[in-house]
Amino acid sequence: MANASGFFTPSVPNLRLKVQTFMGIHRFQAFPSKVLCFAAIEGADKSASPSKSRLPRLVSQGCKLVGCGSAVPSLQISNDDLSKFVDTSDEWISTRTGIRSRRVLSGKDSLTILAAEAARKALEMAKVDPDDLDLILMCTSTPEDLFGSAPQIQKQLGCKTNPLAYDITAACSGFVLGLISAASHIRGGGFKNVLVVGADALSRYVDWTDRGSCILFGDAAGAVLVQACNSDEDGLFGFDLHSDGNGQRHLNASIKENNSNNALDSSSGSVSDFPPRQSSYSCIQMNGKEVFRFAVRYVPQSIESALQKAGLPASSIDWLLLHQANQRIIDAVATRLEVPSERVISNLANYGNTSAASIPLALDEAVRSGKVKAGQTIAAAGFGAGLTWGSAIIRWG
């Protein structure tokens, strides 16, 4: 079982789940198995490769990233477009954020359809049939159904075996949490193929008259296929996860009540404040300066912690892939970690902040363009509302 410290620790008794299928429904039978110890060798050679700098594996099963995909809405909104109805300009936005345009869901688009398209591309790259999926994780804070959108992705993919599908809500950190959850299901539950989708439509919760926030956000979907493998092929080297509810005041979209149309009038003898008024969520409220300070301080610490747990030096990173929130944040974290700009993945200029979609979207573009190659090590980190933040040291392919 995985804990937030980035180690996979044994439980008593140690159990692994054996999957049996009957009439398209997964059944699970527990039987004893070894577990994975995910710790660094004290005093290990810091220049050593990932496979040599950690303790030998204690199980025959690891996990690796074998496919990726992405999808974006057709409607593109440039900074110049925004300047026509809010007091801003291309220069003002690009100088402060690095963003030049973003994609926004229009009446023709659906977030679930985008998510399914990204998922389908990831499966095609991995050469995995939808019916071979054991689990679908939908990382989103903007589902198109209050009860979650993951089962609808399963439906869109045409899965006939009814694999489990559920949502993870952790805003811009959601995709990193999804990766760690996928690894936990594979290592602790005997799952073989886990689809992790990051998709958000924050444009639906933006106040488009607030130039401090409306310039930042866009909509997109990205996905990866995480697959079980032998321990010597394992592609998750270490991770670090955190949250702090005290920071919620700096970034939130809280529930609000509609003060009108209460079904019963207190004068009729009804119980006061019943029935409840219909509710909805407010637009995104953000203290940009505080969020910037939070990210610049805590994200490098998280990556350094994940590297330490993996037994790797920062120099072992081939690519730095951060949540695409603000180019200044990306540059500041890269400087702190001494990662040169040519090893930093950024597509923020074209899409803005796409929340849980930003990391898989940027990864997919980097992989398909040939920038990221199989066997390379990536330090990925997400951070945002909650406040939540986390990082993972992973190998592609």
Short mmCIF file of C-alpha atoms in Angstrom, two decimals:
data_model
loop_
_atom_site.label_atom_id
_atom_site.label_comp_id
_atom_site.label_asym_id
_atom_site.label_seq_id
_atom_site.Cartn_x
_atom_site.Cartn_y
_atom_site.Cartn_z
CA MET A 1 0.00 0.00 0.00
CA ALA A 2 1.31 3.46 -0.82
CA ASN A 3 1.59 6.22 1.72
CA ALA A 4 2.09 9.92 1.11
CA SER A 5 5.78 9.64 1.88
CA GLY A 6 6.55 7.87 -1.37
CA PHE A 7 7.28 4.43 0.04
CA PHE A 8 5.34 1.25 -0.61
CA THR A 9 5.16 -0.41 2.77
CA PRO A 10 4.05 -3.92 3.78
CA SER A 11 0.81 -4.61 5.61
CA VAL A 12 0.02 -7.63 7.78
CA PRO A 13 -0.96 -9.96 6.31
CA ASN A 14 0.48 -9.18 2.90
CA LEU A 15 -2.15 -9.83 0.28
CA ARG A 16 -2.35 -9.54 -3.46
CA LEU A 17 -5.61 -9.80 -5.36
CA LYS A 18 -6.07 -12.41 -8.02
CA VAL A 19 -8.53 -11.30 -10.69
CA GLN A 20 -11.11 -13.73 -11.99
CA THR A 21 -13.68 -12.84 -14.61
CA PHE A 22 -17.19 -14.29 -14.70
CA MET A 23 -19.78 -12.98 -17.18
CA GLY A 24 -17.80 -9.79 -17.71
CA ILE A 25 -17.61 -8.93 -13.99
CA HIS A 26 -14.27 -8.81 -12.18
CA ARG A 27 -14.04 -10.94 -9.05
CA PHE A 28 -11.09 -10.67 -6.69
CA GLN A 29 -9.53 -13.47 -4.70
CA ALA A 30 -6.83 -12.60 -2.18
CA PHE A 31 -3.70 -14.68 -1.79
CA PRO A 32 -0.38 -13.99 -0.05
CA SER A 33 2.26 -12.17 -2.03
CA LYS A 34 5.44 -10.24 -1.51
CA VAL A 35 5.26 -6.45 -1.39
CA LEU A 36 7.36 -3.67 -2.79
CA CYS A 37 9.79 -1.74 -0.62
CA PHE A 38 10.34 1.59 -2.35
CA ALA A 39 13.27 3.04 -0.41
CA ALA A 40 16.62 4.54 -1.27
CA ILE A 41 19.95 2.99 -0.34
CA GLU A 42 21.54 5.10 2.37
CA GLY A 43 24.81 6.47 1.07
CA ALA A 44 24.17 5.25 -2.46
CA ASP A 45 26.13 6.66 -5.36
CA LYS A 46 24.04 9.67 -6.39
CA SER A 47 25.21 9.41 -9.97
CA ALA A 48 23.93 5.88 -10.31
CA SER A 49 21.03 4.98 -12.54
CA PRO A 50 17.54 4.66 -10.99
CA SER A 51 17.66 0.87 -11.04
CA LYS A 52 21.01 0.83 -9.18
CA SER A 53 20.36 3.56 -6.62
CA ARG A 54 17.49 1.87 -4.77
CA LEU A 55 17.04 -1.34 -2.83
CA PRO A 56 16.37 -4.54 -4.82
CA ARG A 57 12.72 -5.16 -5.59
CA LEU A 58 10.77 -7.51 -3.34
CA VAL A 59 7.93 -8.20 -5.77
CA SER A 60 7.71 -9.30 -9.35
CA GLN A 61 5.34 -6.48 -10.31
CA GLY A 62 5.98 -2.80 -10.91
CA CYS A 63 4.18 -0.28 -13.11
CA LYS A 64 5.10 1.83 -16.11
CA LEU A 65 3.61 4.50 -18.38
CA VAL A 66 3.07 3.01 -21.83
CA GLY A 67 0.61 5.26 -23.64
CA CYS A 68 -0.61 8.86 -23.65
CA GLY A 69 -3.20 10.97 -25.44
CA SER A 70 -4.85 14.39 -25.32
CA ALA A 71 -7.75 16.38 -26.73
CA VAL A 72 -8.69 20.07 -26.69
CA PRO A 73 -11.82 22.04 -27.68
CA SER A 74 -12.00 23.53 -31.15
CA LEU A 75 -12.67 27.08 -29.93
CA GLN A 76 -9.45 29.05 -29.43
CA ILE A 77 -9.51 32.35 -27.53
CA SER A 78 -6.46 34.60 -27.91
CA ASN A 79 -5.35 37.37 -25.58
CA ASP A 80 -6.51 39.86 -28.18
CA ASP A 81 -9.95 38.25 -28.13
CA LEU A 82 -10.11 38.71 -24.35
CA SER A 83 -9.08 42.35 -24.61
CA LYS A 84 -12.31 43.08 -26.50
CA PHE A 85 -14.48 42.58 -23.42
CA VAL A 86 -12.16 42.92 -20.40
CA ASP A 87 -9.56 45.58 -19.61
CA THR A 88 -6.39 43.75 -20.64
CA SER A 89 -3.99 43.25 -23.55
CA ASP A 90 -1.81 40.58 -25.08
CA GLU A 91 1.30 42.24 -23.67
CA TRP A 92 -0.18 42.51 -20.15
CA ILE A 93 -1.20 38.84 -20.08
CA SER A 94 1.84 37.29 -21.77
CA THR A 95 4.31 39.29 -19.67
CA ARG A 96 2.74 38.23 -16.37
CA THR A 97 1.73 34.66 -17.19
CA GLY A 98 3.34 33.45 -20.42
CA ILE A 99 -0.11 32.67 -21.83
CA ARG A 100 -1.09 33.79 -25.34
CA SER A 101 -4.23 31.74 -26.01
CA ARG A 102 -6.45 29.07 -24.51
CA ARG A 103 -9.08 26.54 -25.66
CA VAL A 104 -12.63 26.84 -24.32
CA LEU A 105 -15.56 24.43 -24.49
CA SER A 106 -18.30 25.71 -26.76
CA GLY A 107 -21.86 24.48 -27.21
CA LYS A 108 -20.65 21.71 -29.50
CA ASP A 109 -18.17 20.29 -27.00
CA SER A 110 -18.44 17.98 -24.01
CA LEU A 111 -15.74 17.44 -21.39
CA THR A 112 -16.61 13.73 -21.24
CA ILE A 113 -16.20 13.38 -25.00
CA LEU A 114 -12.83 15.18 -24.83
CA ALA A 115 -11.74 12.88 -21.99
CA ALA A 116 -12.80 9.79 -23.94
CA GLU A 117 -10.91 11.00 -27.02
CA ALA A 118 -7.72 11.49 -25.00
CA ALA A 119 -8.23 8.08 -23.39
CA ARG A 120 -8.74 6.40 -26.76
CA LYS A 121 -5.48 7.85 -28.07
CA ALA A 122 -3.60 6.62 -25.00
CA LEU A 123 -5.00 3.11 -25.46
CA GLU A 124 -4.06 3.13 -29.14
CA MET A 125 -0.47 4.14 -28.36
CA ALA A 126 -0.26 1.45 -25.68
CA LYS A 127 -1.92 -1.10 -27.98
CA VAL A 128 -4.38 -2.00 -25.24
CA ASP A 129 -8.00 -2.89 -25.94
CA PRO A 130 -10.65 -1.09 -23.84
CA ASP A 131 -11.89 -4.48 -22.66
CA ASP A 132 -8.49 -5.11 -21.08
CA LEU A 133 -8.85 -2.14 -18.72
CA ASP A 134 -9.13 -2.93 -15.01
CA LEU A 135 -9.75 0.62 -13.81
CA ILE A 136 -10.47 4.13 -15.12
CA LEU A 137 -9.57 7.12 -12.96
CA MET A 138 -11.08 10.46 -13.99
CA CYS A 139 -9.13 13.29 -12.36
CA THR A 140 -11.38 16.34 -12.54
CA SER A 141 -12.91 19.11 -10.46
CA THR A 142 -15.51 19.92 -13.12
CA PRO A 143 -17.45 16.70 -13.81
CA GLU A 144 -20.48 16.92 -16.04
CA ASP A 145 -22.45 14.96 -13.48
CA LEU A 146 -22.50 15.71 -9.75
CA PHE A 147 -21.91 12.02 -9.08
CA GLY A 148 -18.86 11.75 -11.34
CA SER A 149 -17.93 11.39 -14.99
CA ALA A 150 -15.63 8.36 -14.98
CA PRO A 151 -18.36 5.79 -15.76
CA GLN A 152 -19.32 7.86 -18.80
CA ILE A 153 -15.76 7.56 -20.11
CA GLN A 154 -16.07 3.80 -19.66
CA LYS A 155 -19.29 3.96 -21.70
CA GLN A 156 -17.71 6.13 -24.42
CA LEU A 157 -14.82 3.66 -24.75
CA GLY A 158 -17.26 0.79 -25.16
CA CYS A 159 -15.85 -1.33 -22.33
CA LYS A 160 -17.83 -4.55 -22.15
CA THR A 161 -16.15 -5.96 -19.01
CA ASN A 162 -17.50 -3.24 -16.67
CA PRO A 163 -14.16 -2.15 -15.16
CA LEU A 164 -14.35 0.06 -12.09
CA ALA A 165 -14.37 3.78 -12.92
CA TYR A 166 -14.40 6.64 -10.44
CA ASP A 167 -13.47 10.32 -10.10
CA ILE A 168 -10.62 11.93 -8.18
CA THR A 169 -11.14 15.57 -7.18
CA ALA A 170 -7.92 17.38 -6.35
CA ALA A 171 -7.94 20.31 -8.78
CA CYS A 172 -4.58 20.96 -10.42
CA SER A 173 -2.91 18.21 -8.38
CA GLY A 174 -5.45 15.64 -9.51
CA PHE A 175 -3.41 13.98 -12.24
CA VAL A 176 -0.39 13.35 -9.98
CA LEU A 177 -2.72 11.83 -7.37
CA GLY A 178 -4.23 9.72 -10.14
CA LEU A 179 -0.81 8.35 -11.08
CA ILE A 180 -0.05 7.36 -7.50
CA SER A 181 -3.51 5.83 -7.12
CA ALA A 182 -2.97 3.82 -10.31
CA ALA A 183 0.36 2.51 -8.99
CA SER A 184 -1.27 1.56 -5.69
CA HIS A 185 -4.03 -0.39 -7.45
CA ILE A 186 -1.46 -2.22 -9.57
CA ARG A 187 0.99 -3.04 -6.79
CA GLY A 188 -1.53 -3.69 -4.05
CA GLY A 189 -4.55 -4.90 -5.99
CA GLY A 190 -3.19 -6.96 -8.84
CA PHE A 191 -4.60 -4.65 -11.52
CA LYS A 192 -2.87 -4.78 -14.90
CA ASN A 193 -4.09 -1.80 -16.95
CA VAL A 194 -5.18 1.46 -15.32
CA LEU A 195 -6.27 4.44 -17.39
CA VAL A 196 -5.60 7.81 -15.74
CA VAL A 197 -7.45 10.75 -17.29
CA GLY A 198 -6.99 14.39 -16.34
CA ALA A 199 -9.74 16.64 -17.70
CA ASP A 200 -11.20 19.98 -16.62
CA ALA A 201 -13.44 22.72 -17.97
CA LEU A 202 -12.65 25.61 -15.65
CA SER A 203 -14.02 28.05 -18.22
CA ARG A 204 -17.45 27.17 -16.83
CA TYR A 205 -16.46 28.57 -13.42
CA VAL A 206 -14.54 31.67 -14.46
CA ASP A 207 -15.78 35.22 -14.02
CA TRP A 208 -15.05 36.52 -17.52
CA THR A 209 -15.17 40.11 -16.27
CA ASP A 210 -12.35 39.53 -13.77
CA ARG A 211 -9.09 40.11 -15.63
CA GLY A 212 -7.10 38.71 -12.71
CA SER A 213 -8.51 35.21 -13.21
CA CYS A 214 -10.22 34.93 -16.61
CA ILE A 215 -6.91 35.29 -18.46
CA LEU A 216 -5.48 32.15 -16.86
CA PHE A 217 -7.77 29.23 -17.55
CA GLY A 218 -8.56 26.92 -20.45
CA ASP A 219 -10.17 23.53 -21.02
CA ALA A 220 -8.56 20.25 -22.10
CA ALA A 221 -8.17 16.54 -21.46
CA GLY A 222 -5.12 14.28 -21.26
CA ALA A 223 -4.64 10.62 -20.42
CA VAL A 224 -1.99 7.98 -19.75
CA LEU A 225 -2.15 4.20 -19.57
CA VAL A 226 -0.33 2.79 -16.54
CA GLN A 227 0.48 -0.89 -16.92
CA ALA A 228 1.79 -3.61 -14.64
CA CYS A 229 5.32 -4.80 -15.40
CA ASN A 230 8.28 -6.65 -13.93
CA SER A 231 10.07 -4.89 -11.09
CA ASP A 232 13.17 -4.16 -13.19
CA GLU A 233 10.99 -2.18 -15.63
CA ASP A 234 9.25 -0.17 -12.91
CA GLY A 235 8.68 3.45 -13.89
CA LEU A 236 7.61 5.12 -10.64
CA PHE A 237 10.73 5.88 -8.63
CA GLY A 238 9.36 8.05 -5.83
CA PHE A 239 6.61 10.47 -4.92
CA ASP A 240 5.57 13.10 -2.38
CA LEU A 241 1.99 14.27 -1.66
CA HIS A 242 0.54 16.96 0.62
CA SER A 243 -2.50 19.11 1.35
CA ASP A 244 -3.23 22.11 3.58
CA GLY A 245 -6.84 23.14 4.14
CA ASN A 246 -5.70 26.45 5.64
CA GLY A 247 -4.84 27.60 2.13
CA GLN A 248 -8.37 27.07 0.81
CA ARG A 249 -9.10 30.77 1.29
CA HIS A 250 -6.53 31.62 -1.40
CA LEU A 251 -8.07 29.50 -4.17
CA ASN A 252 -11.60 28.14 -4.18
CA ALA A 253 -14.96 27.91 -5.91
CA SER A 254 -17.26 27.49 -2.93
CA ILE A 255 -20.88 26.47 -2.88
CA LYS A 256 -23.46 29.25 -2.70
CA GLU A 257 -27.19 29.29 -2.10
CA ASN A 258 -29.77 30.76 -4.40
CA ASN A 259 -31.69 33.20 -2.18
CA SER A 260 -34.80 33.13 -4.31
CA ASN A 261 -37.46 30.56 -5.16
CA ASN A 262 -37.69 28.89 -1.77
CA ALA A 263 -40.42 26.30 -2.20
CA LEU A 264 -42.09 26.95 1.17
CA ASP A 265 -42.81 30.22 2.92
CA SER A 266 -42.15 30.47 6.66
CA SER A 267 -45.57 32.14 7.04
CA SER A 268 -47.21 28.87 6.04
CA GLY A 269 -45.94 27.19 9.17
CA SER A 270 -42.98 25.35 7.61
CA VAL A 271 -39.78 24.66 9.50
CA SER A 272 -37.40 27.59 9.16
CA ASP A 273 -34.76 27.17 6.43
CA PHE A 274 -36.43 24.08 5.03
CA PRO A 275 -36.49 22.83 2.36
CA PRO A 276 -32.93 23.90 1.44
CA ARG A 277 -32.52 26.44 -1.31
CA GLN A 278 -31.03 25.29 -4.58
CA SER A 279 -27.26 25.66 -4.61
CA SER A 280 -24.56 26.24 -7.18
CA TYR A 281 -20.85 26.95 -7.15
CA SER A 282 -19.34 30.41 -7.22
CA CYS A 283 -16.84 31.52 -9.83
CA ILE A 284 -13.20 30.79 -9.09
CA GLN A 285 -11.87 33.05 -6.34
CA MET A 286 -8.09 33.39 -6.29
CA ASN A 287 -5.45 35.38 -4.46
CA GLY A 288 -2.82 35.22 -7.18
CA LYS A 289 0.07 36.52 -5.10
CA GLU A 290 -0.46 33.99 -2.33
CA VAL A 291 -0.85 31.10 -4.75
CA PHE A 292 2.36 32.16 -6.49
CA ARG A 293 4.26 32.26 -3.16
CA PHE A 294 2.86 28.87 -2.20
CA ALA A 295 3.88 27.21 -5.47
CA VAL A 296 7.38 28.69 -5.62
CA ARG A 297 8.07 27.64 -2.04
CA TYR A 298 6.53 24.19 -1.77
CA VAL A 299 6.78 22.65 -5.24
CA PRO A 300 10.63 22.53 -5.29
CA GLN A 301 10.58 21.06 -1.78
CA SER A 302 8.18 18.35 -2.90
CA ILE A 303 10.27 17.43 -5.93
CA GLU A 304 13.45 17.36 -3.84
CA SER A 305 11.69 15.09 -1.33
CA ALA A 306 10.50 12.72 -4.07
CA LEU A 307 14.02 12.60 -5.53
CA GLN A 308 15.49 11.83 -2.10
CA LYS A 309 13.03 8.99 -1.58
CA ALA A 310 13.91 7.65 -5.02
CA GLY A 311 17.62 7.86 -4.24
CA LEU A 312 18.25 10.16 -7.19
CA PRO A 313 20.02 13.51 -7.55
CA ALA A 314 18.36 16.41 -9.35
CA SER A 315 20.94 15.99 -12.11
CA SER A 316 19.31 12.66 -13.03
CA ILE A 317 16.18 14.46 -14.29
CA ASP A 318 15.86 14.48 -18.06
CA TRP A 319 12.71 16.61 -18.02
CA LEU A 320 10.91 18.86 -15.55
CA LEU A 321 7.15 18.79 -16.12
CA LEU A 322 5.11 21.05 -13.85
CA HIS A 323 1.43 21.87 -13.77
CA GLN A 324 1.06 24.62 -16.37
CA ALA A 325 -0.22 27.48 -14.22
CA ASN A 326 2.14 30.40 -14.82
CA GLN A 327 5.43 30.59 -16.69
CA ARG A 328 6.97 32.57 -13.84
CA ILE A 329 6.23 29.70 -11.45
CA ILE A 330 7.70 27.18 -13.87
CA ASP A 331 10.86 29.28 -14.31
CA ALA A 332 11.26 29.86 -10.57
CA VAL A 333 10.98 26.14 -9.74
CA ALA A 334 13.41 25.23 -12.53
CA THR A 335 15.92 27.77 -11.20
CA ARG A 336 15.59 26.42 -7.64
CA LEU A 337 16.24 22.87 -8.88
CA GLU A 338 18.99 24.03 -11.27
CA VAL A 339 17.21 22.51 -14.26
CA PRO A 340 18.17 24.33 -17.48
CA SER A 341 15.36 25.78 -19.57
CA GLU A 342 15.98 23.36 -22.44
CA ARG A 343 14.97 20.50 -20.11
CA VAL A 344 11.70 22.11 -19.02
CA ILE A 345 8.45 21.08 -20.75
CA SER A 346 6.01 23.95 -21.23
CA ASN A 347 3.01 24.42 -23.51
CA LEU A 348 1.33 27.01 -21.30
CA ALA A 349 1.42 29.67 -24.01
CA ASN A 350 -1.06 27.76 -26.17
CA TYR A 351 -3.50 26.41 -23.58
CA GLY A 352 -3.31 28.33 -20.31
CA ASN A 353 -4.06 26.59 -17.02
CA THR A 354 -6.06 23.45 -17.82
CA SER A 355 -6.00 22.16 -14.23
CA ALA A 356 -5.81 18.34 -14.01
CA ALA A 357 -5.32 18.11 -17.79
CA SER A 358 -2.18 20.24 -17.95
CA ILE A 359 0.47 17.62 -17.13
CA PRO A 360 -0.85 14.80 -19.39
CA LEU A 361 -1.56 17.31 -22.18
CA ALA A 362 2.01 18.64 -22.09
CA LEU A 363 3.42 15.11 -21.78
CA ASP A 364 1.45 13.88 -24.78
CA GLU A 365 2.69 16.72 -26.97
CA ALA A 366 6.27 16.17 -25.84
CA VAL A 367 6.11 12.42 -26.49
CA ARG A 368 4.45 12.70 -29.90
CA SER A 369 6.87 15.40 -31.03
CA GLY A 370 9.82 13.16 -30.15
CA LYS A 371 11.08 15.43 -27.38
CA VAL A 372 10.49 12.89 -24.59
CA LYS A 373 11.91 9.47 -25.40
CA ALA A 374 11.43 6.05 -23.86
CA GLY A 375 13.59 5.49 -20.81
CA GLN A 376 13.92 9.15 -19.86
CA THR A 377 13.24 10.35 -16.32
CA ILE A 378 10.64 13.03 -15.65
CA ALA A 379 10.02 15.02 -12.46
CA ALA A 380 6.32 15.92 -12.54
CA ALA A 381 4.51 18.10 -10.02
CA GLY A 382 0.97 19.37 -9.60
CA PHE A 383 -0.26 22.10 -7.25
CA GLY A 384 -3.42 24.08 -6.71
CA ALA A 385 -6.74 24.38 -4.95
CA GLY A 386 -7.25 22.61 -1.65
CA LEU A 387 -4.50 23.56 -1.25
CA THR A 388 -2.93 20.37 -2.57
CA TRP A 389 0.45 19.61 -4.07
CA GLY A 390 2.48 16.60 -5.00
CA SER A 391 5.27 15.30 -7.21
CA ALA A 392 6.32 12.04 -8.81
CA ILE A 393 9.59 10.88 -10.33
CA ILE A 394 8.64 8.73 -13.28
CA ARG A 395 10.18 7.09 -16.32
CA TRP A 396 8.44 7.28 -19.66
CA GLY A 397 7.97 4.00 -21.48
#
